[in-house]
Amino acid sequence: MFFVGGESNVKDYYDVVVIGGGPGGMSAALYAGRAGLSCLVIEGNSTGGQMNETDIIENYPGFEEIKGPVLGEKMRRHAEKFGAQFHTATVIDADFSGQVKRVFLDDGKVISSEVVIISTGASHRKLNVPGEKELSGKGVSYCATCDGHFFKGKKVALVGGGDTAMTEALYLANLVDEVLVIHRRDKLRATKVLQDRAFEKPNIKFIWNSIVKEIKGSDKVEKVVVENKKTGEITELEVDGIFIAIGVVPNSGIFKGKVHMDSQGYIVTDENMETNVKGVYAAGDVRSKKLRQVVTAVAEGAIAASHAAETYFG
Amino acid sequence: MGLLSEQDVQYLKDLFGKEMKDDVKILIFKSDDKSRCEYCDITVSVFSEVAEIDDRIKLEVYDIDDDEAIANKYDIKGRVPAIVFLTADGTDKGVRYFGIPSGHEFSTVIQNIISFSNGAKPDLSQNSINKISQIDVPTEILVFVTPTCPYCPRAVLLAHEIAKANDNIKAAMVEANEFPEWSMEHGVSAVPHIVVNDETAFIGAYPEDMFVDHVVQHVLG
């Protein structure tokens, strides 16, 4: 597979700047483009956001089964077809104080726009246990699709019990010898179909009611110390790696104090996806809401861009 | 059927038409020995398809053994497939790939074609360029990647931009799966994994400022 996304020269003004190239951002760009607005999508990594780390997506209507990065590439191409431009960079600051907004990029560029749509998504939540930081990149990983290959024929732990955790467990089970799923409760939170598939895999084993206390190893991960919450029993599991999929935290740090957020740092919007700052919207996983899915992200991106087009360019 | 779809080809035709200026030279070093280079054929094929899209892309394919002198000139050290980017007048900015840049990584190839066609000027902030100019010793940055890593292309591009900013610096993508021993040597088990002058400098995706600081600090102490 070859993803051919390229970049054109970036200008210093666009009608709409979308921060983040996940499904919410790309859908916003598609709708902005079709409304005749100039639009730049700024993405820190490969476009697609968390879809890029999803081996198979099978709950996005119209696609019974599609690889996450492929859906990402399709959405990008679709937005580009209607004029949206993409640029790889990290936004390091933003100024929403005037009618014209400005975003500051790590490559030194400053982009102005009438409307900003924040769709920065969310990142992997950390365990915050001893050894995690020290052994990060030395057997501790947050991305099975990135790093799974390094554990072929080996034994790994996977922490978590949600949809992401089970998707990763199933992906890893096809690569590694054995996956030990460590979950804090006595049942999974993941969607039923994913649970069933995971239970059927002979090389996925479950360690219930347990939390990780420590990750041990001198130069690379050797052991994971696990505590059973019910019995208080402490066990040391010998593994070559540990994958952590215990949920996400919003990528909203640089907007703190600029737009309203909930207590967890998710951005609060009205039903049009507009924040308390006129002309600044939020869409996708970074927004305060219940269900974080590709299908909800794209809906929010569409609502945000349509409302912006009507309200500020009508 | 080609490796690139008809839509990909049309997309690239439009993009190159809009963004390319001068010729770009791409050198590929390969081996016909399958046991030594599983992906050499497909590398040559996909680059040939790209070169067919725009006349300004000049592809030169060399055999790592038969064309030893040229391979030595570009310091390939037998690592195949290897890809070297040059500007129209043959200027080597130290931009390399070892292993096939497939998956997400292929987008960096497209970026480099556009960049080299426009003189291979570094797309970095002035602040970063000033910091990088302090490096006065030969430096090699290796970015170990997997094709399924969405965080890796940005790291590869940053390393390549740093190389473009200073003639003392070479920067290469290394596809970890294709070079298991080389990866083991540096303890690669998560990507992007960045090695500077043969030592691990950092692991993970950093924004430009941090990336540049880590590289400069690693070299100059």
PDB file of N, CA and C in Angstrom, chain B residues 99-173:
ATOM      1  N   GLY B  99      15.453   0.802   2.668  1.00  0.00           N
ATOM      2  CA  GLY B  99      14.219   0.037   2.757  1.00  0.00           C
ATOM      3  C   GLY B  99      13.142   0.764   1.973  1.00  0.00           C
ATOM      4  N   ILE B 100      12.067   0.056   1.724  1.00  0.00           N
ATOM      5  CA  ILE B 100      11.018   0.639   0.882  1.00  0.00           C
ATOM      6  C   ILE B 100      10.165   1.627   1.689  1.00  0.00           C
ATOM      7  N   PRO B 101       9.972   2.840   1.170  1.00  0.00           N
ATOM      8  CA  PRO B 101       9.085   3.779   1.862  1.00  0.00           C
ATOM      9  C   PRO B 101       7.630   3.529   1.476  1.00  0.00           C
ATOM     10  N   SER B 102       7.049   2.471   2.013  1.00  0.00           N
ATOM     11  CA  SER B 102       5.668   2.137   1.653  1.00  0.00           C
ATOM     12  C   SER B 102       4.712   2.665   2.717  1.00  0.00           C
ATOM     13  N   GLY B 103       3.426   2.390   2.562  1.00  0.00           N
ATOM     14  CA  GLY B 103       2.421   2.821   3.531  1.00  0.00           C
ATOM     15  C   GLY B 103       2.443   4.324   3.725  1.00  0.00           C
ATOM     16  N   HIS B 104       2.353   4.739   4.970  1.00  0.00           N
ATOM     17  CA  HIS B 104       2.355   6.175   5.286  1.00  0.00           C
ATOM     18  C   HIS B 104       3.627   6.853   4.801  1.00  0.00           C
ATOM     19  N   GLU B 105       4.716   6.083   4.765  1.00  0.00           N
ATOM     20  CA  GLU B 105       6.020   6.664   4.468  1.00  0.00           C
ATOM     21  C   GLU B 105       6.114   7.201   3.042  1.00  0.00           C
ATOM     22  N   PHE B 106       5.271   6.677   2.163  1.00  0.00           N
ATOM     23  CA  PHE B 106       5.389   7.079   0.758  1.00  0.00           C
ATOM     24  C   PHE B 106       5.078   8.566   0.563  1.00  0.00           C
ATOM     25  N   SER B 107       4.265   9.125   1.454  1.00  0.00           N
ATOM     26  CA  SER B 107       3.941  10.547   1.331  1.00  0.00           C
ATOM     27  C   SER B 107       5.200  11.408   1.468  1.00  0.00           C
ATOM     28  N   THR B 108       6.202  10.922   2.206  1.00  0.00           N
ATOM     29  CA  THR B 108       7.441  11.706   2.347  1.00  0.00           C
ATOM     30  C   THR B 108       8.220  11.718   1.034  1.00  0.00           C
ATOM     31  N   VAL B 109       8.078  10.656   0.246  1.00  0.00           N
ATOM     32  CA  VAL B 109       8.715  10.610  -1.078  1.00  0.00           C
ATOM     33  C   VAL B 109       8.134  11.707  -1.962  1.00  0.00           C
ATOM     34  N   ILE B 110       6.803  11.818  -1.920  1.00  0.00           N
ATOM     35  CA  ILE B 110       6.124  12.849  -2.721  1.00  0.00           C
ATOM     36  C   ILE B 110       6.596  14.239  -2.277  1.00  0.00           C
ATOM     37  N   GLN B 111       6.682  14.426  -0.963  1.00  0.00           N
ATOM     38  CA  GLN B 111       7.138  15.716  -0.432  1.00  0.00           C
ATOM     39  C   GLN B 111       8.558  16.019  -0.882  1.00  0.00           C
ATOM     40  N   ASN B 112       9.411  15.002  -0.862  1.00  0.00           N
ATOM     41  CA  ASN B 112      10.806  15.224  -1.259  1.00  0.00           C
ATOM     42  C   ASN B 112      10.935  15.512  -2.753  1.00  0.00           C
ATOM     43  N   ILE B 113      10.085  14.892  -3.557  1.00  0.00           N
ATOM     44  CA  ILE B 113      10.117  15.195  -4.998  1.00  0.00           C
ATOM     45  C   ILE B 113       9.820  16.680  -5.200  1.00  0.00           C
ATOM     46  N   ILE B 114       8.786  17.177  -4.534  1.00  0.00           N
ATOM     47  CA  ILE B 114       8.426  18.595  -4.673  1.00  0.00           C
ATOM     48  C   ILE B 114       9.536  19.483  -4.117  1.00  0.00           C
ATOM     49  N   SER B 115      10.060  19.098  -2.964  1.00  0.00           N
ATOM     50  CA  SER B 115      11.117  19.900  -2.332  1.00  0.00           C
ATOM     51  C   SER B 115      12.376  19.979  -3.199  1.00  0.00           C
ATOM     52  N   PHE B 116      12.835  18.823  -3.694  1.00  0.00           N
ATOM     53  CA  PHE B 116      14.071  18.807  -4.497  1.00  0.00           C
ATOM     54  C   PHE B 116      13.883  19.507  -5.840  1.00  0.00           C
ATOM     55  N   SER B 117      12.651  19.499  -6.324  1.00  0.00           N
ATOM     56  CA  SER B 117      12.363  20.178  -7.569  1.00  0.00           C
ATOM     57  C   SER B 117      12.388  21.697  -7.398  1.00  0.00           C
ATOM     58  N   ASN B 118      12.265  22.120  -6.136  1.00  0.00           N
ATOM     59  CA  ASN B 118      12.302  23.546  -5.816  1.00  0.00           C
ATOM     60  C   ASN B 118      13.592  23.917  -5.082  1.00  0.00           C
ATOM     61  N   GLY B 119      14.665  23.168  -5.339  1.00  0.00           N
ATOM     62  CA  GLY B 119      15.971  23.520  -4.787  1.00  0.00           C
ATOM     63  C   GLY B 119      16.301  22.921  -3.436  1.00  0.00           C
ATOM     64  N   ALA B 120      15.422  22.046  -2.908  1.00  0.00           N
ATOM     65  CA  ALA B 120      15.662  21.361  -1.629  1.00  0.00           C
ATOM     66  C   ALA B 120      15.989  22.333  -0.502  1.00  0.00           C
ATOM     67  N   LYS B 121      15.228  23.402  -0.429  1.00  0.00           N
ATOM     68  CA  LYS B 121      15.422  24.347   0.690  1.00  0.00           C
ATOM     69  C   LYS B 121      14.721  23.781   1.917  1.00  0.00           C
ATOM     70  N   PRO B 122      15.355  23.924   3.083  1.00  0.00           N
ATOM     71  CA  PRO B 122      14.736  23.346   4.289  1.00  0.00           C
ATOM     72  C   PRO B 122      13.443  24.062   4.661  1.00  0.00           C
ATOM     73  N   ASP B 123      12.383  23.300   4.888  1.00  0.00           N
ATOM     74  CA  ASP B 123      11.103  23.872   5.302  1.00  0.00           C
ATOM     75  C   ASP B 123      11.046  23.829   6.832  1.00  0.00           C
ATOM     76  N   LEU B 124      11.819  24.728   7.445  1.00  0.00           N
ATOM     77  CA  LEU B 124      11.921  24.784   8.908  1.00  0.00           C
ATOM     78  C   LEU B 124      11.867  26.245   9.324  1.00  0.00           C
ATOM     79  N   SER B 125      11.580  26.466  10.601  1.00  0.00           N
ATOM     80  CA  SER B 125      11.570  27.847  11.088  1.00  0.00           C
ATOM     81  C   SER B 125      13.007  28.393  11.086  1.00  0.00           C
ATOM     82  N   GLN B 126      13.142  29.729  11.022  1.00  0.00           N
ATOM     83  CA  GLN B 126      14.473  30.344  11.018  1.00  0.00           C
ATOM     84  C   GLN B 126      15.225  29.984  12.290  1.00  0.00           C
ATOM     85  N   ASN B 127      14.504  29.928  13.380  1.00  0.00           N
ATOM     86  CA  ASN B 127      15.090  29.558  14.665  1.00  0.00           C
ATOM     87  C   ASN B 127      15.744  28.169  14.595  1.00  0.00           C
ATOM     88  N   SER B 128      15.028  27.211  13.987  1.00  0.00           N
ATOM     89  CA  SER B 128      15.572  25.852  13.841  1.00  0.00           C
ATOM     90  C   SER B 128      16.801  25.865  12.940  1.00  0.00           C
ATOM     91  N   ILE B 129      16.727  26.607  11.837  1.00  0.00           N
ATOM     92  CA  ILE B 129      17.841  26.648  10.879  1.00  0.00           C
ATOM     93  C   ILE B 129      19.090  27.224  11.568  1.00  0.00           C
ATOM     94  N   ASN B 130      18.911  28.244  12.382  1.00  0.00           N
ATOM     95  CA  ASN B 130      20.050  28.821  13.117  1.00  0.00           C
ATOM     96  C   ASN B 130      20.686  27.786  14.044  1.00  0.00           C
ATOM     97  N   LYS B 131      19.838  27.058  14.753  1.00  0.00           N
ATOM     98  CA  LYS B 131      20.366  26.036  15.680  1.00  0.00           C
ATOM     99  C   LYS B 131      21.129  24.957  14.919  1.00  0.00           C
ATOM    100  N   ILE B 132      20.554  24.507  13.812  1.00  0.00           N
ATOM    101  CA  ILE B 132      21.164  23.407  13.045  1.00  0.00           C
ATOM    102  C   ILE B 132      22.507  23.847  12.450  1.00  0.00           C
ATOM    103  N   SER B 133      22.620  25.132  12.137  1.00  0.00           N
ATOM    104  CA  SER B 133      23.863  25.609  11.511  1.00  0.00           C
ATOM    105  C   SER B 133      25.065  25.490  12.456  1.00  0.00           C
ATOM    106  N   GLN B 134      24.795  25.314  13.754  1.00  0.00           N
ATOM    107  CA  GLN B 134      25.908  25.148  14.716  1.00  0.00           C
ATOM    108  C   GLN B 134      26.625  23.811  14.544  1.00  0.00           C
ATOM    109  N   ILE B 135      25.946  22.833  13.924  1.00  0.00           N
ATOM    110  CA  ILE B 135      26.561  21.499  13.806  1.00  0.00           C
ATOM    111  C   ILE B 135      27.687  21.549  12.780  1.00  0.00           C
ATOM    112  N   ASP B 136      28.926  21.355  13.263  1.00  0.00           N
ATOM    113  CA  ASP B 136      30.090  21.511  12.390  1.00  0.00           C
ATOM    114  C   ASP B 136      30.872  20.212  12.226  1.00  0.00           C
ATOM    115  N   VAL B 137      30.241  19.093  12.601  1.00  0.00           N
ATOM    116  CA  VAL B 137      30.891  17.786  12.423  1.00  0.00           C
ATOM    117  C   VAL B 137      29.975  16.888  11.581  1.00  0.00           C
ATOM    118  N   PRO B 138      30.569  15.923  10.875  1.00  0.00           N
ATOM    119  CA  PRO B 138      29.726  15.014  10.084  1.00  0.00           C
ATOM    120  C   PRO B 138      28.709  14.302  10.982  1.00  0.00           C
ATOM    121  N   THR B 139      27.458  14.360  10.600  1.00  0.00           N
ATOM    122  CA  THR B 139      26.392  13.832  11.443  1.00  0.00           C
ATOM    123  C   THR B 139      25.432  13.005  10.597  1.00  0.00           C
ATOM    124  N   GLU B 140      25.024  11.861  11.159  1.00  0.00           N
ATOM    125  CA  GLU B 140      24.051  11.026  10.457  1.00  0.00           C
ATOM    126  C   GLU B 140      22.848  10.786  11.357  1.00  0.00           C
ATOM    127  N   ILE B 141      21.673  11.155  10.853  1.00  0.00           N
ATOM    128  CA  ILE B 141      20.426  10.904  11.584  1.00  0.00           C
ATOM    129  C   ILE B 141      19.708   9.734  10.913  1.00  0.00           C
ATOM    130  N   LEU B 142      19.373   8.708  11.700  1.00  0.00           N
ATOM    131  CA  LEU B 142      18.586   7.585  11.176  1.00  0.00           C
ATOM    132  C   LEU B 142      17.234   7.587  11.868  1.00  0.00           C
ATOM    133  N   VAL B 143      16.168   7.517  11.085  1.00  0.00           N
ATOM    134  CA  VAL B 143      14.835   7.424  11.667  1.00  0.00           C
ATOM    135  C   VAL B 143      14.289   6.038  11.330  1.00  0.00           C
ATOM    136  N   PHE B 144      14.237   5.164  12.347  1.00  0.00           N
ATOM    137  CA  PHE B 144      13.683   3.823  12.147  1.00  0.00           C
ATOM    138  C   PHE B 144      12.160   3.913  12.155  1.00  0.00           C
ATOM    139  N   VAL B 145      11.538   3.294  11.160  1.00  0.00           N
ATOM    140  CA  VAL B 145      10.080   3.378  11.004  1.00  0.00           C
ATOM    141  C   VAL B 145       9.485   2.009  10.678  1.00  0.00           C
ATOM    142  N   THR B 146       8.158   1.917  10.776  1.00  0.00           N
ATOM    143  CA  THR B 146       7.421   0.826  10.137  1.00  0.00           C
ATOM    144  C   THR B 146       6.403   1.493   9.199  1.00  0.00           C
ATOM    145  N   PRO B 147       6.014   0.811   8.140  1.00  0.00           N
ATOM    146  CA  PRO B 147       5.091   1.447   7.179  1.00  0.00           C
ATOM    147  C   PRO B 147       3.702   1.706   7.759  1.00  0.00           C
ATOM    148  N   THR B 148       3.386   1.052   8.887  1.00  0.00           N
ATOM    149  CA  THR B 148       2.061   1.210   9.494  1.00  0.00           C
ATOM    150  C   THR B 148       2.059   2.255  10.604  1.00  0.00           C
ATOM    151  N   CYS B 149       3.148   2.992  10.746  1.00  0.00           N
ATOM    152  CA  CYS B 149       3.257   3.982  11.824  1.00  0.00           C
ATOM    153  C   CYS B 149       2.881   5.369  11.308  1.00  0.00           C
ATOM    154  N   PRO B 150       1.746   5.920  11.793  1.00  0.00           N
ATOM    155  CA  PRO B 150       1.332   7.236  11.292  1.00  0.00           C
ATOM    156  C   PRO B 150       2.153   8.401  11.853  1.00  0.00           C
ATOM    157  N   TYR B 151       2.926   8.142  12.903  1.00  0.00           N
ATOM    158  CA  TYR B 151       3.723   9.206  13.511  1.00  0.00           C
ATOM    159  C   TYR B 151       5.100   9.319  12.862  1.00  0.00           C
ATOM    160  N   CYS B 152       5.444   8.343  12.023  1.00  0.00           N
ATOM    161  CA  CYS B 152       6.811   8.263  11.505  1.00  0.00           C
ATOM    162  C   CYS B 152       7.119   9.219  10.347  1.00  0.00           C
ATOM    163  N   PRO B 153       6.214   9.423   9.387  1.00  0.00           N
ATOM    164  CA  PRO B 153       6.563  10.289   8.257  1.00  0.00           C
ATOM    165  C   PRO B 153       6.991  11.692   8.683  1.00  0.00           C
ATOM    166  N   ARG B 154       6.333  12.238   9.686  1.00  0.00           N
ATOM    167  CA  ARG B 154       6.689  13.568  10.165  1.00  0.00           C
ATOM    168  C   ARG B 154       8.134  13.567  10.698  1.00  0.00           C
ATOM    169  N   ALA B 155       8.512  12.508  11.427  1.00  0.00           N
ATOM    170  CA  ALA B 155       9.875  12.401  11.959  1.00  0.00           C
ATOM    171  C   ALA B 155      10.882  12.280  10.815  1.00  0.00           C
ATOM    172  N   VAL B 156      10.532  11.494   9.802  1.00  0.00           N
ATOM    173  CA  VAL B 156      11.415  11.316   8.644  1.00  0.00           C
ATOM    174  C   VAL B 156      11.597  12.654   7.922  1.00  0.00           C
ATOM    175  N   LEU B 157      10.482  13.350   7.711  1.00  0.00           N
ATOM    176  CA  LEU B 157      10.566  14.636   7.003  1.00  0.00           C
ATOM    177  C   LEU B 157      11.385  15.652   7.790  1.00  0.00           C
ATOM    178  N   LEU B 158      11.177  15.691   9.109  1.00  0.00           N
ATOM    179  CA  LEU B 158      11.956  16.628   9.923  1.00  0.00           C
ATOM    180  C   LEU B 158      13.447  16.319   9.799  1.00  0.00           C
ATOM    181  N   ALA B 159      13.804  15.039   9.880  1.00  0.00           N
ATOM    182  CA  ALA B 159      15.222  14.648   9.741  1.00  0.00           C
ATOM    183  C   ALA B 159      15.740  15.074   8.367  1.00  0.00           C
ATOM    184  N   HIS B 160      14.946  14.844   7.329  1.00  0.00           N
ATOM    185  CA  HIS B 160      15.358  15.231   5.977  1.00  0.00           C
ATOM    186  C   HIS B 160      15.506  16.751   5.858  1.00  0.00           C
ATOM    187  N   GLU B 161      14.587  17.504   6.457  1.00  0.00           N
ATOM    188  CA  GLU B 161      14.687  18.972   6.400  1.00  0.00           C
ATOM    189  C   GLU B 161      15.960  19.437   7.101  1.00  0.00           C
ATOM    190  N   ILE B 162      16.282  18.774   8.220  1.00  0.00           N
ATOM    191  CA  ILE B 162      17.507  19.134   8.959  1.00  0.00           C
ATOM    192  C   ILE B 162      18.735  18.885   8.076  1.00  0.00           C
ATOM    193  N   ALA B 163      18.720  17.770   7.344  1.00  0.00           N
ATOM    194  CA  ALA B 163      19.839  17.480   6.430  1.00  0.00           C
ATOM    195  C   ALA B 163      19.948  18.554   5.345  1.00  0.00           C
ATOM    196  N   LYS B 164      18.793  19.007   4.854  1.00  0.00           N
ATOM    197  CA  LYS B 164      18.813  20.028   3.800  1.00  0.00           C
ATOM    198  C   LYS B 164      19.387  21.346   4.323  1.00  0.00           C
ATOM    199  N   ALA B 165      19.298  21.553   5.638  1.00  0.00           N
ATOM    200  CA  ALA B 165      19.721  22.828   6.227  1.00  0.00           C
ATOM    201  C   ALA B 165      21.222  22.891   6.509  1.00  0.00           C
ATOM    202  N   ASN B 166      21.916  21.748   6.455  1.00  0.00           N
ATOM    203  CA  ASN B 166      23.337  21.753   6.833  1.00  0.00           C
ATOM    204  C   ASN B 166      24.063  20.632   6.086  1.00  0.00           C
ATOM    205  N   ASP B 167      25.094  21.008   5.331  1.00  0.00           N
ATOM    206  CA  ASP B 167      25.802  20.025   4.500  1.00  0.00           C
ATOM    207  C   ASP B 167      26.565  18.982   5.314  1.00  0.00           C
ATOM    208  N   ASN B 168      26.752  19.236   6.609  1.00  0.00           N
ATOM    209  CA  ASN B 168      27.423  18.243   7.455  1.00  0.00           C
ATOM    210  C   ASN B 168      26.503  17.090   7.829  1.00  0.00           C
ATOM    211  N   ILE B 169      25.227  17.257   7.537  1.00  0.00           N
ATOM    212  CA  ILE B 169      24.237  16.290   8.052  1.00  0.00           C
ATOM    213  C   ILE B 169      23.626  15.445   6.938  1.00  0.00           C
ATOM    214  N   LYS B 170      23.591  14.120   7.206  1.00  0.00           N
ATOM    215  CA  LYS B 170      22.845  13.191   6.349  1.00  0.00           C
ATOM    216  C   LYS B 170      21.688  12.656   7.170  1.00  0.00           C
ATOM    217  N   ALA B 171      20.560  12.386   6.522  1.00  0.00           N
ATOM    218  CA  ALA B 171      19.417  11.842   7.268  1.00  0.00           C
ATOM    219  C   ALA B 171      18.746  10.759   6.446  1.00  0.00           C
ATOM    220  N   ALA B 172      18.432   9.645   7.098  1.00  0.00           N
ATOM    221  CA  ALA B 172      17.834   8.522   6.380  1.00  0.00           C
ATOM    222  C   ALA B 172      16.656   7.943   7.126  1.00  0.00           C
ATOM    223  N   MET B 173      15.639   7.547   6.361  1.00  0.00           N
ATOM    224  CA  MET B 173      14.616   6.660   6.874  1.00  0.00           C
ATOM    225  C   MET B 173      15.176   5.248   6.826  1.00  0.00           C
TER     226      MET B 173
END
